[in-house]
Short mmCIF file of C-alpha atoms in Angstrom, two decimals:
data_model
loop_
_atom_site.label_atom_id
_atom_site.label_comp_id
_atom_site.label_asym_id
_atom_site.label_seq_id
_atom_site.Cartn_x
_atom_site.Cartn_y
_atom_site.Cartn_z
CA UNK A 630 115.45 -120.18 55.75
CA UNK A 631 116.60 -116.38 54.83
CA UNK A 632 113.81 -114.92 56.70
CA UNK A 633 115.62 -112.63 59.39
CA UNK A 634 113.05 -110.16 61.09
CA UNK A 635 109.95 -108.63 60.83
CA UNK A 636 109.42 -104.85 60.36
CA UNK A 637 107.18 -102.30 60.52
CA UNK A 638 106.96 -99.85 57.62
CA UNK A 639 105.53 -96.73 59.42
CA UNK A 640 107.53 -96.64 62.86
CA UNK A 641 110.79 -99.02 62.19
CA UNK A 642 110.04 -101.06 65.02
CA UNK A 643 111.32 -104.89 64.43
CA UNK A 644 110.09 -108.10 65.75
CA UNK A 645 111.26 -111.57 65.99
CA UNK A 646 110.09 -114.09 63.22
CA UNK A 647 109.86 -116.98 65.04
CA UNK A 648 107.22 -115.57 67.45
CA UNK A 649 103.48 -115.05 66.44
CA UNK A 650 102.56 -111.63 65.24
CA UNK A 651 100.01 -109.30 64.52
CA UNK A 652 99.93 -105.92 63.96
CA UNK A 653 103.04 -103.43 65.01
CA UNK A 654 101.99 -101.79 68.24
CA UNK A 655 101.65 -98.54 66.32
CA UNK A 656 98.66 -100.24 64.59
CA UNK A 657 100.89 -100.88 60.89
CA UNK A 658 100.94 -104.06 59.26
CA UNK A 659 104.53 -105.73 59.46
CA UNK A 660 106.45 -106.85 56.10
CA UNK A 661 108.68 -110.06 56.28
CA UNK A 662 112.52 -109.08 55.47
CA UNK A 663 115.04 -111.24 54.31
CA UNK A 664 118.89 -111.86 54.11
CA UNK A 665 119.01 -110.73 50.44
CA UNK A 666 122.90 -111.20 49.90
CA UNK A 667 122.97 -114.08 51.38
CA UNK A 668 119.81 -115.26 48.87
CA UNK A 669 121.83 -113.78 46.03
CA UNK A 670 124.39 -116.75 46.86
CA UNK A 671 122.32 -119.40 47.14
CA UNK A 672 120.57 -119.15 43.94
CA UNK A 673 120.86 -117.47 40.80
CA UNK A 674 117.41 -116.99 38.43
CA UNK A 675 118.14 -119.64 36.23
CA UNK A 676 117.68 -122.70 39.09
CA UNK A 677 113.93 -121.78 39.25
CA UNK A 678 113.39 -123.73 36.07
CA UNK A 679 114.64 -126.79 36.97
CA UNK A 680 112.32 -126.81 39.86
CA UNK A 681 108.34 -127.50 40.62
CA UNK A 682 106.08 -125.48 38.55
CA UNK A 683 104.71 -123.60 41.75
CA UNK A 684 105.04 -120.61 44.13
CA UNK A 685 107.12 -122.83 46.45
CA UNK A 686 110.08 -122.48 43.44
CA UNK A 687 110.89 -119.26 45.10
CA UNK A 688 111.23 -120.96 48.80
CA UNK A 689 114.46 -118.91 49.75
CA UNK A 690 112.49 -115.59 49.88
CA UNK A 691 109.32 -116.93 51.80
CA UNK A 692 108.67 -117.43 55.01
CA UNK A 693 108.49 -121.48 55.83
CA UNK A 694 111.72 -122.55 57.65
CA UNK A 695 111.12 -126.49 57.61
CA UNK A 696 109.17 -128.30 54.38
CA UNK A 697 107.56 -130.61 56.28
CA UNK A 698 105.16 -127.58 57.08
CA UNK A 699 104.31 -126.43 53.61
CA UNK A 700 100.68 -126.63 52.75
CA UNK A 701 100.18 -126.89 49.24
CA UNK A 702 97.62 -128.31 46.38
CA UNK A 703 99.52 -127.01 43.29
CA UNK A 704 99.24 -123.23 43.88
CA UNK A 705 101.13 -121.06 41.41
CA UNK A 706 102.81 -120.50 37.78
CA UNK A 707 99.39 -119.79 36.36
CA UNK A 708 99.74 -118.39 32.73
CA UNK A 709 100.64 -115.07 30.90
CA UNK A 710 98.47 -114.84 28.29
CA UNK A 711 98.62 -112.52 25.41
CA UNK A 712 95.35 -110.76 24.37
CA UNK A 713 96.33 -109.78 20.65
CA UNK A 714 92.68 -109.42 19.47
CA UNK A 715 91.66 -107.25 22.46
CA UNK A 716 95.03 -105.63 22.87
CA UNK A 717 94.84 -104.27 19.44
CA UNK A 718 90.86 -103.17 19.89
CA UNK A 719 92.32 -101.18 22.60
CA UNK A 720 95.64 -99.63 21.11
CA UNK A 721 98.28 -102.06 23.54
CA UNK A 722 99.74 -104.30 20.88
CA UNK A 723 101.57 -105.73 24.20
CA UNK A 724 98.52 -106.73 26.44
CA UNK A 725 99.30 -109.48 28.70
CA UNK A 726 96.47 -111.38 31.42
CA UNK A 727 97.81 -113.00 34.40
CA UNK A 728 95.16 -115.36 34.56
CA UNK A 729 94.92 -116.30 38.41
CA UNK A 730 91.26 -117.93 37.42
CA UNK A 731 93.53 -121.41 37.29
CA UNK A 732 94.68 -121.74 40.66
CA UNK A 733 93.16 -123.85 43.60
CA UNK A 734 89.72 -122.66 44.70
CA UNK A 735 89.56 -120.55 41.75
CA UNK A 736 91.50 -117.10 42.75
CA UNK A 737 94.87 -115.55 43.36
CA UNK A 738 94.08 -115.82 47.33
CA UNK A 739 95.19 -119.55 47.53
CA UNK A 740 98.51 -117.80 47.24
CA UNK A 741 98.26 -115.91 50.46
CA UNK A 742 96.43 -118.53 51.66
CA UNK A 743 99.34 -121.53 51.19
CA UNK A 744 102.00 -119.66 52.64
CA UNK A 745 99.69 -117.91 55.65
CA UNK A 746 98.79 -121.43 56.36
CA UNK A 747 102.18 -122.71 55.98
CA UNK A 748 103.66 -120.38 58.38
CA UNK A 749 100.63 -120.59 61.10
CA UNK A 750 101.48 -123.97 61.67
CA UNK A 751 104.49 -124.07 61.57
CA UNK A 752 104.38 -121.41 64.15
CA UNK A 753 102.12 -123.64 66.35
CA UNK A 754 98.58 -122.13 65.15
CA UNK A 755 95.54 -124.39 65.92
CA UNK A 756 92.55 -122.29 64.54
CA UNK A 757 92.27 -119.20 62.24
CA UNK A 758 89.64 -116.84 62.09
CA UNK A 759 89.08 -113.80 59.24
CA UNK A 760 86.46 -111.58 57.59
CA UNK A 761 86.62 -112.10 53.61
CA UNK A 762 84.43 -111.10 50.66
CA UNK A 763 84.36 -114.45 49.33
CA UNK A 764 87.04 -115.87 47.72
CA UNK A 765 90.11 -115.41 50.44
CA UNK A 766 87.42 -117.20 52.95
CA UNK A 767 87.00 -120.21 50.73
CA UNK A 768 90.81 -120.04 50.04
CA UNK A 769 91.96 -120.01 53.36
CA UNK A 770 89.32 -122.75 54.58
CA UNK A 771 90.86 -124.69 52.15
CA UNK A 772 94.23 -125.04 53.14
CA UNK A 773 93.20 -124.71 56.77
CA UNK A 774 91.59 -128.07 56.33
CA UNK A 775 94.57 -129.70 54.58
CA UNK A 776 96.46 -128.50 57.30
CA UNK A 777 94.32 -130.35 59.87
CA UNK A 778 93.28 -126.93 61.48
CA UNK A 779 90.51 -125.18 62.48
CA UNK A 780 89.09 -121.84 60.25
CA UNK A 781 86.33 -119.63 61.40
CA UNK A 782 85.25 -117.46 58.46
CA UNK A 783 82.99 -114.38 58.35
CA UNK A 784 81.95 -112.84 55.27
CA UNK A 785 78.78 -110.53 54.24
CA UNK A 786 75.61 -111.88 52.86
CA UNK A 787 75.98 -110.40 49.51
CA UNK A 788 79.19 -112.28 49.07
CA UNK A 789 79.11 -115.01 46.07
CA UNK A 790 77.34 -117.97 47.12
CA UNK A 791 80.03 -120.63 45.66
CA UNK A 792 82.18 -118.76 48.37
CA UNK A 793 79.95 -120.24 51.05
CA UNK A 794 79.87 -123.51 49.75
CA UNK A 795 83.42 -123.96 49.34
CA UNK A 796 83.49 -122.95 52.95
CA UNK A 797 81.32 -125.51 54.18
CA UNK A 798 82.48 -128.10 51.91
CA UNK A 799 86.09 -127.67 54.10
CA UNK A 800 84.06 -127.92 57.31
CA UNK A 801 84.83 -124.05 58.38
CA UNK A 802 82.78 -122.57 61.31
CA UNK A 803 80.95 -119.80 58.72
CA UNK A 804 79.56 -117.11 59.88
CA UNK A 805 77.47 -114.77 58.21
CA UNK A 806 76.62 -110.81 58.62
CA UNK A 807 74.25 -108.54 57.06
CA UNK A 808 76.79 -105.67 56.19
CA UNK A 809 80.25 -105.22 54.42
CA UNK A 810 83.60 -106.60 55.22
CA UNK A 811 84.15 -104.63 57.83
CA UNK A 812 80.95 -105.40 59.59
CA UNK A 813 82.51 -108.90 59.47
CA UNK A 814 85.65 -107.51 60.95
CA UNK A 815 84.35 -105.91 63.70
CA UNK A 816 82.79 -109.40 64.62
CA UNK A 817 85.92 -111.25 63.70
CA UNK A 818 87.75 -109.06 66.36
CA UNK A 819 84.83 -109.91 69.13
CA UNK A 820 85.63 -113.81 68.59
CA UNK A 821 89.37 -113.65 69.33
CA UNK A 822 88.46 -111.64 72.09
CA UNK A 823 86.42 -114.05 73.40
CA UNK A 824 89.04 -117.30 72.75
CA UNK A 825 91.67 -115.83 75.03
CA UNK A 826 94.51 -116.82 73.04
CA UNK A 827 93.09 -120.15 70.77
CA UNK A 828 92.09 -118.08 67.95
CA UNK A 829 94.80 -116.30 65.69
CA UNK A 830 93.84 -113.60 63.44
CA UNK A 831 94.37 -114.32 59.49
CA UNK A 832 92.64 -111.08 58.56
CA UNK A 833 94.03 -108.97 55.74
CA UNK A 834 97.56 -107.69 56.50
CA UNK A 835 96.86 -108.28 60.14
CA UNK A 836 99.49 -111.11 59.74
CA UNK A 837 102.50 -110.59 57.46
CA UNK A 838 102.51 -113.98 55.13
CA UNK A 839 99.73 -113.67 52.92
CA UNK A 840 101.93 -110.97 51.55
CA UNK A 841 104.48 -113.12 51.16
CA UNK A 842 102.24 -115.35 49.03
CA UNK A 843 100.75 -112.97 46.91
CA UNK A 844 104.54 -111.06 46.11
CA UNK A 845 105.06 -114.53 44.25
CA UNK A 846 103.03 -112.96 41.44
CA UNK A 847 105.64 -110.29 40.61
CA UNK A 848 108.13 -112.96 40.86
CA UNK A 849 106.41 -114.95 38.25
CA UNK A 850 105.35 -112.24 35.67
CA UNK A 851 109.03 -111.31 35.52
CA UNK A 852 110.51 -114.54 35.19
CA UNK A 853 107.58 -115.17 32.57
CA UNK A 854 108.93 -112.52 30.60
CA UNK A 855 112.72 -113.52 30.62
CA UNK A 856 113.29 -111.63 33.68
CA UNK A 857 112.55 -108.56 32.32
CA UNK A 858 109.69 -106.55 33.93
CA UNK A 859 106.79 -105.04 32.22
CA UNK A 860 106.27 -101.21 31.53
CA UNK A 861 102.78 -101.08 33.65
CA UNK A 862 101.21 -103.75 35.92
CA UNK A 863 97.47 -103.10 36.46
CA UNK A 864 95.38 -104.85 39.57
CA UNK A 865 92.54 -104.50 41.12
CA UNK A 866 92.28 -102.97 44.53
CA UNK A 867 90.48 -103.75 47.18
CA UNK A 868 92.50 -104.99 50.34
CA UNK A 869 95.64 -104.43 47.33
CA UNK A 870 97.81 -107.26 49.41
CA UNK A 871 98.69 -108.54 46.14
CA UNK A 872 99.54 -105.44 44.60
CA UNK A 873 101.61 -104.18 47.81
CA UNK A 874 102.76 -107.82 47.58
CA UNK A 875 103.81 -107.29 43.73
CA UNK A 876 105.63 -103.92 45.03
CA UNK A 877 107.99 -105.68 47.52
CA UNK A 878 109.00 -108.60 44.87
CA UNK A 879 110.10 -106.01 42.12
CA UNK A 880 112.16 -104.24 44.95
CA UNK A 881 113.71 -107.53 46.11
CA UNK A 882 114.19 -108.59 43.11
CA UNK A 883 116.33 -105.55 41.85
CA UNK A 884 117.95 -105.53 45.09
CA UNK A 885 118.73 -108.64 44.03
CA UNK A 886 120.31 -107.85 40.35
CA UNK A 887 117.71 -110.04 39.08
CA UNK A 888 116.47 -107.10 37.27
CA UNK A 889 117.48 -103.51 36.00
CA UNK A 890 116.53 -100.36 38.22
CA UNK A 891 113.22 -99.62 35.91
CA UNK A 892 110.32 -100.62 37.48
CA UNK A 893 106.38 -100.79 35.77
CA UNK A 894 104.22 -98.37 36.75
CA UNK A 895 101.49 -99.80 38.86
CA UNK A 896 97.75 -98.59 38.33
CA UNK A 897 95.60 -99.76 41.71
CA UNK A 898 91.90 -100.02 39.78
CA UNK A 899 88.68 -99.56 42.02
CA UNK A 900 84.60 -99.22 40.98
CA UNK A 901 83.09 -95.66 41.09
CA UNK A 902 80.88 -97.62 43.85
CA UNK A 903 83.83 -98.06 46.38
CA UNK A 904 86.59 -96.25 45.23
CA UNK A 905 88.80 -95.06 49.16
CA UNK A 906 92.56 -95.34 47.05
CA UNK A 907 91.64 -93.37 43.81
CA UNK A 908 90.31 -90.37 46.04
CA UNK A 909 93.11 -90.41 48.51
CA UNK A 910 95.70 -90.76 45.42
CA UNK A 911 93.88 -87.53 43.90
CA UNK A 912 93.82 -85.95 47.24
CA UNK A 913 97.65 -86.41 47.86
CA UNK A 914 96.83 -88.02 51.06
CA UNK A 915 98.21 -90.95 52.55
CA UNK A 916 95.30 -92.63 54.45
CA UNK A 917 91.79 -92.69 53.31
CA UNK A 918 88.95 -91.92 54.53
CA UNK A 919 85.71 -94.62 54.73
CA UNK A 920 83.86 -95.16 51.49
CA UNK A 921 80.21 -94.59 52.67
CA UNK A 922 77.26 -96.52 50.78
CA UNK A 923 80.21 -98.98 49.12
CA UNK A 924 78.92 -101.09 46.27
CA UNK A 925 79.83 -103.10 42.86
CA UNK A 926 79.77 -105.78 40.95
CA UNK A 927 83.09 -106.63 41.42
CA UNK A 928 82.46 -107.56 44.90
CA UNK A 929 86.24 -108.63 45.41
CA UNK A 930 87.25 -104.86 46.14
CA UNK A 931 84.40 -103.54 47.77
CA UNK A 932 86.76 -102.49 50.74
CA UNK A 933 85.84 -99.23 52.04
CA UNK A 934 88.92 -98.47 54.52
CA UNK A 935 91.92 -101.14 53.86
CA UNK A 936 94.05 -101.44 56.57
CA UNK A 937 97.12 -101.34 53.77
CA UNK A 938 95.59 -98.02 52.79
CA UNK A 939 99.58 -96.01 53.74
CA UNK A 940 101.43 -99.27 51.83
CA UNK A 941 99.08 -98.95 48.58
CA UNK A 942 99.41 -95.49 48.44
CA UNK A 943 103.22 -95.25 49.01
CA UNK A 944 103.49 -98.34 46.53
CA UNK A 945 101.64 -96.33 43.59
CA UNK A 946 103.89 -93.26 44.25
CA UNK A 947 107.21 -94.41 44.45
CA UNK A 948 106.46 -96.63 41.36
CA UNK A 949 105.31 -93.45 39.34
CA UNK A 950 101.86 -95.13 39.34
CA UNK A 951 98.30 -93.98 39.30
CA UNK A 952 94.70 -95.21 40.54
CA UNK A 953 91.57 -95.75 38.54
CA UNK A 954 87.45 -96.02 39.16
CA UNK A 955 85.69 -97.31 36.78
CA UNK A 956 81.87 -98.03 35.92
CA UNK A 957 79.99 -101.23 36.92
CA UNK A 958 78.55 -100.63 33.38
CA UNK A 959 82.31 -100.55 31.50
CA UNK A 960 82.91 -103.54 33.77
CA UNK A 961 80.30 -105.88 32.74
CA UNK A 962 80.72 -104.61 29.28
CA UNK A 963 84.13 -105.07 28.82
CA UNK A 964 84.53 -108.72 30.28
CA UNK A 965 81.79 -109.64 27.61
CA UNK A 966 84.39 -108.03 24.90
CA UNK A 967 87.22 -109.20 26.17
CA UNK A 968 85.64 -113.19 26.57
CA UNK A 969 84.17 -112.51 22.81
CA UNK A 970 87.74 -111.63 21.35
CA UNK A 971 90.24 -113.64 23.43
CA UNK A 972 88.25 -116.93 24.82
CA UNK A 973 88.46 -115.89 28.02
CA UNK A 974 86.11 -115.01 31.09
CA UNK A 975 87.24 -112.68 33.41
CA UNK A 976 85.62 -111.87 37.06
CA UNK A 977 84.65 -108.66 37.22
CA UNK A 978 87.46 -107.50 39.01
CA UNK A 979 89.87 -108.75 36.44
CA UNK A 980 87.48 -107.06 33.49
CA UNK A 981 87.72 -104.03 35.99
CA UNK A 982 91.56 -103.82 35.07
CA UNK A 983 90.98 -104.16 31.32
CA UNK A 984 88.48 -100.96 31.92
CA UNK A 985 91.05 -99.15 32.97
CA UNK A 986 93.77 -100.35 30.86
CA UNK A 987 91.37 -98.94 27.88
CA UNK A 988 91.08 -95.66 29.68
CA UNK A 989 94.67 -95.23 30.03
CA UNK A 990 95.50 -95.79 26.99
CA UNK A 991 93.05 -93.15 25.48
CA UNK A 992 94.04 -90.68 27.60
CA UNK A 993 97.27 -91.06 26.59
CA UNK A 994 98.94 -92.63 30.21
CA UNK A 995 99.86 -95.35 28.94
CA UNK A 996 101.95 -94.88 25.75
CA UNK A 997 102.23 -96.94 22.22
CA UNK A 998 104.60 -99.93 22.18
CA UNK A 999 104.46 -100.35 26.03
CA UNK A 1000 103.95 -103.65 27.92
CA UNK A 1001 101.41 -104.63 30.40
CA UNK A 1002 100.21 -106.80 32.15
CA UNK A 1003 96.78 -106.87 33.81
CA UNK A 1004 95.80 -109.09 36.62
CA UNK A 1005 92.36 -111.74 36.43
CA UNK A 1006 92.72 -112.56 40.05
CA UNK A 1007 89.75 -115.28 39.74
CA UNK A 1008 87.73 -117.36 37.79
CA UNK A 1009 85.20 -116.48 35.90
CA UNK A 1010 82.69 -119.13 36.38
CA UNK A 1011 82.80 -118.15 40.14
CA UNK A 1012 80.83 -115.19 39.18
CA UNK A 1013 77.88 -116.80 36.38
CA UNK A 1014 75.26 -113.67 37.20
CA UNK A 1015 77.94 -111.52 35.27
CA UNK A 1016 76.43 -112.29 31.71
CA UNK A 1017 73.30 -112.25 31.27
CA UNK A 1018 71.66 -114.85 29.17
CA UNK A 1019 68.09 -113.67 29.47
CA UNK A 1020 67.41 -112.68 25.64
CA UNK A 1021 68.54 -116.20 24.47
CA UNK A 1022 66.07 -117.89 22.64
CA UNK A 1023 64.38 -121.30 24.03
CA UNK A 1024 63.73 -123.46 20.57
CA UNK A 1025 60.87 -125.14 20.19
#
């Protein structure tokens, strides 16, 4: 394993990797670093297709020291589609989804859940506990059962039913509260409180591996194109794990000299409804301040204060980036264009990036002839209340 020490991004304090950890004492979520040069030996880019067609094909630059741990049902490598038809509607000849829809339990959150997993028990972790809007719940549930450990999971009662189910179906301890996510936080945080030591805490960033997960996207997109990386890389934000994720494996990678010093532009996209990143972006600020009366459709990033607020922020900036809001109405209108003229249905927070994307490019942000790449971090068919079927005729 290259994994050498864990740091914290605001204060430079390290900490041990082979110890169970949290949060940095000064509150910060910690990022996994790794022996990069000595990585850079071991394997060059063209090994990683002669191996699985997963995210473990990039297992020197994530955290799981012994294989025996490694919890996995097939997660990763999920297509880069081209979207020609909508692309051109648009004005990106060059539109590319990451379509996340085909991993396990349906969303890009079985990737920080397989290697968060992975590296809890490896690490000696009995039971997990997190608040979730849905789909990391279900995702983490999932692999904590085919681990053989425990999950408690606590998401809000507006959060897609199928979430629930998939919960239950992997015999979690769900719990549910009338509020947002970080209603379900605050009782999350009472629980561990309460199990003097038996419970760990999985919640977002408040461990450092489902980073480590997620970051396996960037790896992917660039190998997918030829290990060259896209002009502009457009996700949705709620948590943004995946896109600080995405961040760290384009800077590892160049480090590297797996790729050029040009990096894409990354666009965080939020609703009008909950929208904490785009304001503090506009503001100049680095922290945000609590989205009152947060709601969307795209449920996914109805965060109102991520605890990655600093390492979203910092990622759009030094990246030349920008963040978005955008209409529950362009949304839902959008993913019914986009499934009309590609084949494809989006969840909203995947149609949320395609919003945007359109935006962009009429405004003249992004330019003609660039590439990019937008991210569908779920499935579709998770979310069937998003088209509405209620003027189709009954026959006779």
């Amino acid at each position: 394993m290259y994994l050498t020490h864990l740091d914290c991004p605001r204060c430079g304090k390290e900490y041990a990797a082979d110890e169970l950890h949290n949060l940095c004492e000064c509150g910060s979520p910690l990022l996994a670093r790794y022996d990069l040069p000595a990585v850079a030996k071991a394997v060059a880019p063209e090994r990683f297709p002669l191996r699985p067609a997963d995210l473990w094909r990039y297992r020197e630059l994530l955290p799981v020291a012994d294989p025996r741990h490694v919890t996995t049902l097939g997660e990763g490598w999920t297509p880069l589609l081209r979207a020609p038809a909508y692309g051109a509607e648009i004005g990106i000849a060059d539109l590319m989804v990451k379509d996340e829809g085909l991993i396990p339990t349906g969303s890009f959150k079985a990737r920080g859940a397989a290697v968060g997993v992975s590296r809890a028990r490896e690490l000696g972790v009995e039971r997990i506990a997190m608040p979730t809007n849905g789909n990391a719940g279900s995702a983490w549930a999932t692999y904590a059962a085919r681990a053989g450990m425990g999950a408690t999971i606590v998401m809000p009662l507006e959060a897609p039913s199928i979430c629930r189910r998939e919960c239950v179906a992997a015999g979690a301890d769900l719990r549910l509260v009338d509020g947002l996510i970080g209603d379900a936080g605050r009782r999350v945080a009472e629980l561990i409180a309460e199990s003097n030591g038996a419970i760990f805490d999985a919640g977002t960033l408040r461990e450092p591996y489902r980073l480590e997960g997620k970051k396996t996207m960037g790896y992917e997109i660039v190998e997918q194109l030829g290990w060259q990386a896209p002009d502009v890389i457009i996700y949705p934000t709620g948590g943004g794990v995946g896109l600080i994720g995405i961040h760290k494996a384009l800077h590892e990678m160049r480090e590297l000299g797996w790729i050029g010093d040009k990096l894409p532009r990354l666009v965080a996209v939020q609703s009008t409804g909950c929208a904490p990143i785009v304001r503090a972006f506009a503001a100049g600020e680095d922290r945000v301040q609590a989205w009152s009366d947060a709601h969307t459709v795209a449920f996914g990033i109805t965060v109102p204060a991520p605890l990655g607020d600093e390492l979203i922020l910092a990622a759009l900036r030094a990246s030349a980036g920008t963040a978005v809001a955008v209409d529950d109405a362009d949304i839902l209108a959008d993913l019914r264009d986009f499934a009309g003229r590609e084949g494809l249905l989006l969840c909203p927070e995947g149609a949320a990036c395609l919003t945007a994307a359109r935006q962009l490019r009429a405004g003249g942000w992004i330019r003609a002839g660039e590439r990019v790449v937008v991210l569908n971090t779920g499935a579709g068919l998770k979310y069937p209340d998003t088209v509405d079927v209620s003027g189709v005729p009954v026959l006779a």
